[in-house]
Coordinates of C-alpha atoms in Angstrom, one line a residue:
X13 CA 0.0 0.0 0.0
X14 CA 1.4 4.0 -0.1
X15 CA 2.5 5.0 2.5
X16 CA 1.4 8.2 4.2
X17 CA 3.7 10.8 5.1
X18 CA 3.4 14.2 7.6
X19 CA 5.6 16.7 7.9
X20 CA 5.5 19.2 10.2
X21 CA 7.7 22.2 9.1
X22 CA 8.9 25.3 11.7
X23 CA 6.9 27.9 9.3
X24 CA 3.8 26.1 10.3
X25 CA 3.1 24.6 7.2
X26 CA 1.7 21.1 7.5
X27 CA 1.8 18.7 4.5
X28 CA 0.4 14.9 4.2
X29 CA 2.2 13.1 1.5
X30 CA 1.3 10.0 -0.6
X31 CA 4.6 8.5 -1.6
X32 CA 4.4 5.3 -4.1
X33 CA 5.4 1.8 -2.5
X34 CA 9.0 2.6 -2.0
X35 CA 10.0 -0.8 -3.0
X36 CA 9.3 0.3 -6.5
X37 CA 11.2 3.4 -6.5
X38 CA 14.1 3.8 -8.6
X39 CA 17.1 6.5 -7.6
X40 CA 18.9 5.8 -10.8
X41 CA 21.0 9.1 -11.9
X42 CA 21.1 8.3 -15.3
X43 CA 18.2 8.8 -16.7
X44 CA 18.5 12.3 -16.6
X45 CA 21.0 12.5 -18.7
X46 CA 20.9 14.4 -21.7
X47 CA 17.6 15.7 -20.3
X48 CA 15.3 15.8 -21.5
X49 CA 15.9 14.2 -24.9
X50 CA 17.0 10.8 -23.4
X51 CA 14.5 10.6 -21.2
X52 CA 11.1 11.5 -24.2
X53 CA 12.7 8.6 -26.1
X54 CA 12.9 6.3 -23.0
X55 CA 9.1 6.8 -22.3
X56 CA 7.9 6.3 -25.6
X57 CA 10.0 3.0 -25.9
X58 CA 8.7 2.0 -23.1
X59 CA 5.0 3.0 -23.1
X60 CA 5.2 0.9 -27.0
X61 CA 6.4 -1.9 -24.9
X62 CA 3.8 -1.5 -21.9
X63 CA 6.4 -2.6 -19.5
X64 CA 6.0 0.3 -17.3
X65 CA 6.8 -2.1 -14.2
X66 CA 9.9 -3.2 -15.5
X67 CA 12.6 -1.7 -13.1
X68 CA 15.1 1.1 -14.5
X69 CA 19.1 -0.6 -14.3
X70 CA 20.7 1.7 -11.6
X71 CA 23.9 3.3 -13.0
X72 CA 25.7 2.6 -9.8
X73 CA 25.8 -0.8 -10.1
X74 CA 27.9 -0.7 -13.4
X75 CA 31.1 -0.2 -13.3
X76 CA 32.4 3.1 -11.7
X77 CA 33.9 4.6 -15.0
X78 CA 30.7 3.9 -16.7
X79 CA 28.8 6.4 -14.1
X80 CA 31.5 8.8 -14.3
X81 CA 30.6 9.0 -18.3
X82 CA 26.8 8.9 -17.7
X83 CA 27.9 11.6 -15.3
X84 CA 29.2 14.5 -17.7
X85 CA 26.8 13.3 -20.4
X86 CA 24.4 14.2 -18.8
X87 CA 26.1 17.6 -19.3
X88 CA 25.3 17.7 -23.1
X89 CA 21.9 19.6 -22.7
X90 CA 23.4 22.6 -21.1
X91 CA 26.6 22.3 -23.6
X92 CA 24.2 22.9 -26.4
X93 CA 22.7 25.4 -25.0
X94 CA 25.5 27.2 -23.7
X95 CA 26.7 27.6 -27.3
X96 CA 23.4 28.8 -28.2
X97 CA 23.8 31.4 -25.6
X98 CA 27.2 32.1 -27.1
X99 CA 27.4 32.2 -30.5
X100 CA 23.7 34.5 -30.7
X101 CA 25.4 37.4 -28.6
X102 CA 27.9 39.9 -29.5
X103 CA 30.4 40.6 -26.3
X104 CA 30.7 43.9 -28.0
X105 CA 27.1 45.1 -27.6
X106 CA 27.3 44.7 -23.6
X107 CA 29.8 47.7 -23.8
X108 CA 27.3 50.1 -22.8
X109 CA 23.7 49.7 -21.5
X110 CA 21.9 49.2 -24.2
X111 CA 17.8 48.2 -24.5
X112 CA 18.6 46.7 -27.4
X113 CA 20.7 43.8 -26.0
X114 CA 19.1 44.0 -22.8
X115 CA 16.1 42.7 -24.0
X116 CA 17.9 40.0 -26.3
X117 CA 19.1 38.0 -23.0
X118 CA 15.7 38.7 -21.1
X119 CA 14.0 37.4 -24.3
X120 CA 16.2 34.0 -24.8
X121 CA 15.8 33.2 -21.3
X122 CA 12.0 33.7 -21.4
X123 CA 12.2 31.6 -24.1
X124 CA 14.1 29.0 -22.8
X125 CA 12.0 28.5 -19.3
X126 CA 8.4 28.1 -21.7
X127 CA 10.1 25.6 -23.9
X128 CA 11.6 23.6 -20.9
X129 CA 9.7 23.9 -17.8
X130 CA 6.4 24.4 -20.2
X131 CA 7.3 21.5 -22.8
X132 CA 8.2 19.3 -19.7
X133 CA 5.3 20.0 -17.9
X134 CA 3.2 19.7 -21.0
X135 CA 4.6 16.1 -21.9
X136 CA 4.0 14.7 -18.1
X137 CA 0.7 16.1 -17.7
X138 CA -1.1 17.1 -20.5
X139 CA 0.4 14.8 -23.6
X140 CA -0.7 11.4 -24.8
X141 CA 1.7 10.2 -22.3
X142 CA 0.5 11.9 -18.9
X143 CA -1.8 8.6 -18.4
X144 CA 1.0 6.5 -18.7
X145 CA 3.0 9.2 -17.0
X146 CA 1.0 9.1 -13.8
X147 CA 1.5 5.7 -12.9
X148 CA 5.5 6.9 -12.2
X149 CA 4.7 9.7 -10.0
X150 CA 6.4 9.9 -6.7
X151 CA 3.4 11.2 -4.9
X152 CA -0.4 10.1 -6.9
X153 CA -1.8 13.6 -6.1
X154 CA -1.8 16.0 -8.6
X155 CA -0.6 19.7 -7.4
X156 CA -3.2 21.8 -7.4
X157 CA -3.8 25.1 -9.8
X158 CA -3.1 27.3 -6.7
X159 CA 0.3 25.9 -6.5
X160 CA 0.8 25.7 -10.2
X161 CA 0.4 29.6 -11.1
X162 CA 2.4 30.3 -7.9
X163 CA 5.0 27.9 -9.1
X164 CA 4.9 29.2 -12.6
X165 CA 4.7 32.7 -10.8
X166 CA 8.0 32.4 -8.9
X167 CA 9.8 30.3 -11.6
X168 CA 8.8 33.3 -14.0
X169 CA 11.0 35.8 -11.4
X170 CA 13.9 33.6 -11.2
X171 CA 14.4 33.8 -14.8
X172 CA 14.0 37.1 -14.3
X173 CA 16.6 37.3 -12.1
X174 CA 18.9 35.0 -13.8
X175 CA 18.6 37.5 -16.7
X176 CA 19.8 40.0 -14.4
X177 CA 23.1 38.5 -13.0
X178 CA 23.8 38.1 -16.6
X179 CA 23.5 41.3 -18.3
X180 CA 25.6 42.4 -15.0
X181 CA 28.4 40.2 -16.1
X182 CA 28.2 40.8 -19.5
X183 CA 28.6 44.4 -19.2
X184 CA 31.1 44.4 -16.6
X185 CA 33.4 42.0 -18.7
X186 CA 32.4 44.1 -22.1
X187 CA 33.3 47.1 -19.7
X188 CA 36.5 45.8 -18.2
X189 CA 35.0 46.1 -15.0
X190 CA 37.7 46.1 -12.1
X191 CA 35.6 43.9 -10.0
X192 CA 35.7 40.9 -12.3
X193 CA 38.2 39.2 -14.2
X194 CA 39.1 39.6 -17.8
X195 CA 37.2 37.2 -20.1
X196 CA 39.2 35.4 -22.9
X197 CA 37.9 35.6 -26.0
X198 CA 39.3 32.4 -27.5
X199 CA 38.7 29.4 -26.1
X200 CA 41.2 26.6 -26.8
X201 CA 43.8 29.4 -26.4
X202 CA 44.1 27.4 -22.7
X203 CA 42.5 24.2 -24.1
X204 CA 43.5 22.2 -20.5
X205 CA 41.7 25.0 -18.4
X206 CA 38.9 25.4 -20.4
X207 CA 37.9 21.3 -20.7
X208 CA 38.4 21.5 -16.8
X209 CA 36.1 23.7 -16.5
X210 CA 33.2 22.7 -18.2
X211 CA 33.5 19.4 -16.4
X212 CA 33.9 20.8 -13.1
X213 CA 30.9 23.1 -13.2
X214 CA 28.3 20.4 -12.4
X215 CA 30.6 19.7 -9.2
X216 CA 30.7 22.6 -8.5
X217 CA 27.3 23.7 -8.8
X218 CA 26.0 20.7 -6.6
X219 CA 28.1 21.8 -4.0
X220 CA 27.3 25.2 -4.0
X221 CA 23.7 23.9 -3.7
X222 CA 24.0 21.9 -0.9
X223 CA 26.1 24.8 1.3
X224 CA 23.2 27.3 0.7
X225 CA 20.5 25.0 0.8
X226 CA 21.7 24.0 4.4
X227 CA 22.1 27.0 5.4
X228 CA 18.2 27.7 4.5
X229 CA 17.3 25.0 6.8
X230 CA 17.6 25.0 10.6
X231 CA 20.5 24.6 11.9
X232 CA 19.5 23.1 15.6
X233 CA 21.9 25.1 17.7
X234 CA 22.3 27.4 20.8
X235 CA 25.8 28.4 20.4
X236 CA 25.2 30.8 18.0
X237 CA 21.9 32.4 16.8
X238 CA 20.0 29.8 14.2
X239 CA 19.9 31.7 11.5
X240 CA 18.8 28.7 9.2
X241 CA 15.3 28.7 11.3
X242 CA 15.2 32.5 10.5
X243 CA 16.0 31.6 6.7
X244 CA 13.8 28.9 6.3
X245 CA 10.9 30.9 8.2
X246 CA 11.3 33.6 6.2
X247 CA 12.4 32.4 2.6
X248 CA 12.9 28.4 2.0
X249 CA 9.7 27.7 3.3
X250 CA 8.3 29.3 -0.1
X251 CA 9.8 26.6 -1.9
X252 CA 8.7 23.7 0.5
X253 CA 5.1 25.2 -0.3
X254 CA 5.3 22.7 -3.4
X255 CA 5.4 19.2 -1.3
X256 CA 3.8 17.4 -4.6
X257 CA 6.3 19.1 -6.6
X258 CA 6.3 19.0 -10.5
X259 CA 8.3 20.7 -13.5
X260 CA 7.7 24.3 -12.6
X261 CA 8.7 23.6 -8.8
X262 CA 12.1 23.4 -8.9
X263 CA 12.9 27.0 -9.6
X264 CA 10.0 28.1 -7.5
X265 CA 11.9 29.9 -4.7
X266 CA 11.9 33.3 -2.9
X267 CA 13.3 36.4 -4.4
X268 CA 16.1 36.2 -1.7
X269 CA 16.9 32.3 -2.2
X270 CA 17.1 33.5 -6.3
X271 CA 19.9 35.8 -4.9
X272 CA 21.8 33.4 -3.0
X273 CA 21.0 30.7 -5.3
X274 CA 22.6 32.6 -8.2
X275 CA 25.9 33.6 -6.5
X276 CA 27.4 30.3 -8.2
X277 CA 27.8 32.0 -11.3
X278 CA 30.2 34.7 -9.6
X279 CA 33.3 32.3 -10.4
X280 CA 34.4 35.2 -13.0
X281 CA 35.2 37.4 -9.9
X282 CA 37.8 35.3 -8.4
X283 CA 39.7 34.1 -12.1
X284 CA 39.5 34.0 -15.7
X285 CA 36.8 32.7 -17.5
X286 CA 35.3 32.6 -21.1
X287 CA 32.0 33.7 -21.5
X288 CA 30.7 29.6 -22.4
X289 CA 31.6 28.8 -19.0
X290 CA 29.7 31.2 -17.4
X291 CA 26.4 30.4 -19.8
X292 CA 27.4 27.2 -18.9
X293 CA 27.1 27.8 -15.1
X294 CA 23.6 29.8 -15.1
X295 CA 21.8 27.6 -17.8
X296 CA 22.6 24.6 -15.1
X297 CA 21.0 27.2 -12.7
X298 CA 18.2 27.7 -14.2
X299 CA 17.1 24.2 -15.7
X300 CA 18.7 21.9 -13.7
X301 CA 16.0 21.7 -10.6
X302 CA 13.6 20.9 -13.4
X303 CA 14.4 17.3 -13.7
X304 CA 14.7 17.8 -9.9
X305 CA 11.3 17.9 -8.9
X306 CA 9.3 16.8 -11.5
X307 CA 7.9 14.6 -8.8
X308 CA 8.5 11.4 -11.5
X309 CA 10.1 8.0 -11.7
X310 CA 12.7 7.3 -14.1
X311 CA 12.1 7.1 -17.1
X312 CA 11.2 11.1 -16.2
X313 CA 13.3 12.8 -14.1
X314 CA 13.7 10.0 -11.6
X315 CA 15.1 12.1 -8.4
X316 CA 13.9 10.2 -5.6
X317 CA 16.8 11.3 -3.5
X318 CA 15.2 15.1 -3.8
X319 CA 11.5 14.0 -3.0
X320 CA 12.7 12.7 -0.1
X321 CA 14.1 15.9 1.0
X322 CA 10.7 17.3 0.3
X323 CA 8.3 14.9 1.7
X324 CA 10.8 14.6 5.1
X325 CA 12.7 17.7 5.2
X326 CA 15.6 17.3 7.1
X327 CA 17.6 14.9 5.0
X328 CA 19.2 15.0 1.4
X329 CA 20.0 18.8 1.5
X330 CA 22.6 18.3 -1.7
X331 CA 22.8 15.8 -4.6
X332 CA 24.0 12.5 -5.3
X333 CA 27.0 13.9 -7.4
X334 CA 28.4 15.8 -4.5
X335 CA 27.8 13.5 -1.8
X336 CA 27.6 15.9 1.2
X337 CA 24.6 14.4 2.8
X338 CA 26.2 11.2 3.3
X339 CA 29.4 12.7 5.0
X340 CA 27.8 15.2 7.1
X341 CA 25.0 12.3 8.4
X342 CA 21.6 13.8 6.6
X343 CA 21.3 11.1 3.4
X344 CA 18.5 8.9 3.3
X345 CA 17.3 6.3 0.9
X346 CA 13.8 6.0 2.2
X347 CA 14.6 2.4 3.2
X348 CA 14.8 3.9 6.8
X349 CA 11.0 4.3 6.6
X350 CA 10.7 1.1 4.4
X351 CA 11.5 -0.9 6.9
X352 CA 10.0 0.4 9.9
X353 CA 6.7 2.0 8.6
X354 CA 5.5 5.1 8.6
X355 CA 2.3 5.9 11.1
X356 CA -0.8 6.9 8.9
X357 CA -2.6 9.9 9.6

């Protein structure tokens, strides 16, 4: 049977959640690679087959360099579009302030949150695959339209944000800005620096993530103020508002948490960067906690590690990739409440 789950949250929220049988969740990582292209083809090969049962082969239990490959494949999607990003702007027109420009970035990163979060949320709820699609959802329920226009709502002013932080750093770089470093222009002029990077910035994103989003949460102490409880009182709780979370959750935050959120892309202030790596960067930003929280089973985005964090709250703060939670004692599997039950209410 599901189980039942309550969570009691210091804000005063209070959610019930309906989790599926967790014997048939899946936490396999890559299936979200190449997202979403990967994982479209997966469900219509395996709605043709009507095996929708049929468990999903966990990458972990291949061979470690084959997960390491799945790993920075999974990369491809913001690759592309990072070179979208690149090769449709002139650094030259961020020189000045200029509507002109201005309204070029605002407008391709519009764009790119109705094609994504729409199109996602289109094809899991709304296509001729959202039948077949329900039967993988974390949590039965469907969110309701309150939650839906506020997710869409807040999702809308963090790419609103996100287009801010990057005409900032266009202009400063186009400006030679003291308070930034100097872009280079050509990319394999430093071809070992510049392949380092690009692989490192999903590292170094997830652990970015997990620092702040800790921080958000309470932090159980009485040697020094707990400013997480103030944090997460005041601004994480926004985001916890979507316990059945789907597509346009995951970027559903605060205007604050946006802010903090978006201080990953500031690696151009401590060294040298070209412009693809920080696209790179911000386009993770800002599509990344889509597969996140669709609230689906692989072959969809397949994060049970992050539904857990949001159906239980105090555990898996971070991501698989990074593994923080597990050395700093909040990762759970769900087999904790597997095992022992959960108390319905």
């Amino acid at each position: 049977p599901a189980v039942k789950l309550k969570l009691q949250m210091t804000s005063s929220l209070a959610c019930t959640y309906t989790t599926a049988p967790l014997s048939h969740i899946h936490t396999s990582r890559s299936t979200r690679m190449s997202f979403p292209l990967l994982n479209i083809w997966r469900i219509v090969k395996l709605e043709a087959m009507a095996d929708w049962d049929a468990p999903v082969t966990e990458s972990a239990k291949g061979a470690w360099y084959m997960e390491l490959l799945a790993r920075h494949v999974r990369l491809s999607t913001y690759i592309v579009l990072a070179l979208f990003y690149h090769y449709t702007f002139d650094m030259a027109w961020a020189t000045t302030l200029q509507p002109e420009w201005i309204a070029w970035v605002f407008a391709r990163n519009y764009l790119v949150m109705a094609v994504m979060y729409g199109g996602w949320h289109w094809f899991l709820f709304d296509s001729a695959y959202a039948a077949v699609m329900k039967t993988k959802k974390f949590d039965p329920k469907i969110p309701s339209g309150e939650q839906m226009n506020r997710d869409r709502f807040y999702t809308f002013l963090g790419f609103t944000q996100s287009s801010m932080w990057e005409v900032a750093m266009l202009h400063a770089w186009a400006s030679q800005s003291t308070w930034v470093k100097p872009y280079y222009a050509d990319f394999w002029a430093f071809p070992v620096w510049s392949i380092v990077q690009v692989l490192l910035i999903a590292y170094w994103r997830d652990g970015h993530f997990y620092w702040i989003h800790r921080f958000m949460h309470p932090w159980k102490t009485t040697v020094v103020p707990d400013v997480g409880k103030f944090m997460y009182d005041h601004v994480h709780s926004l985001h916890h508002k979507s316990y059945i979370t789907a597509p346009w959750s995951g970027l559903a935050m605060h205007p604050v948490e946006h802010f903090i959120y978006y201080t990953c892309t500031l690696l151009p202030v401590i060294w040298s960067l070209h412009p693809f790596h920080f696209w790179m960067n911000k386009i993770h930003c800002d599509i990344s906690p889509l597969p996140g929280h669709d609230g689906h089973d692989a072959p969809a985005g397949g994060s049970y590690f992050h539904h857990i964090h949001h159906s239980k709250y105090e555990f898996n703060y971070g991501t698989p990739m990074v593994p923080f939670d597990k050395l700093f004692g909040t990762y759970q599997d769900g087999s904790k409440w597997e095992k022992k039950g959960v108390k319905k209410e």
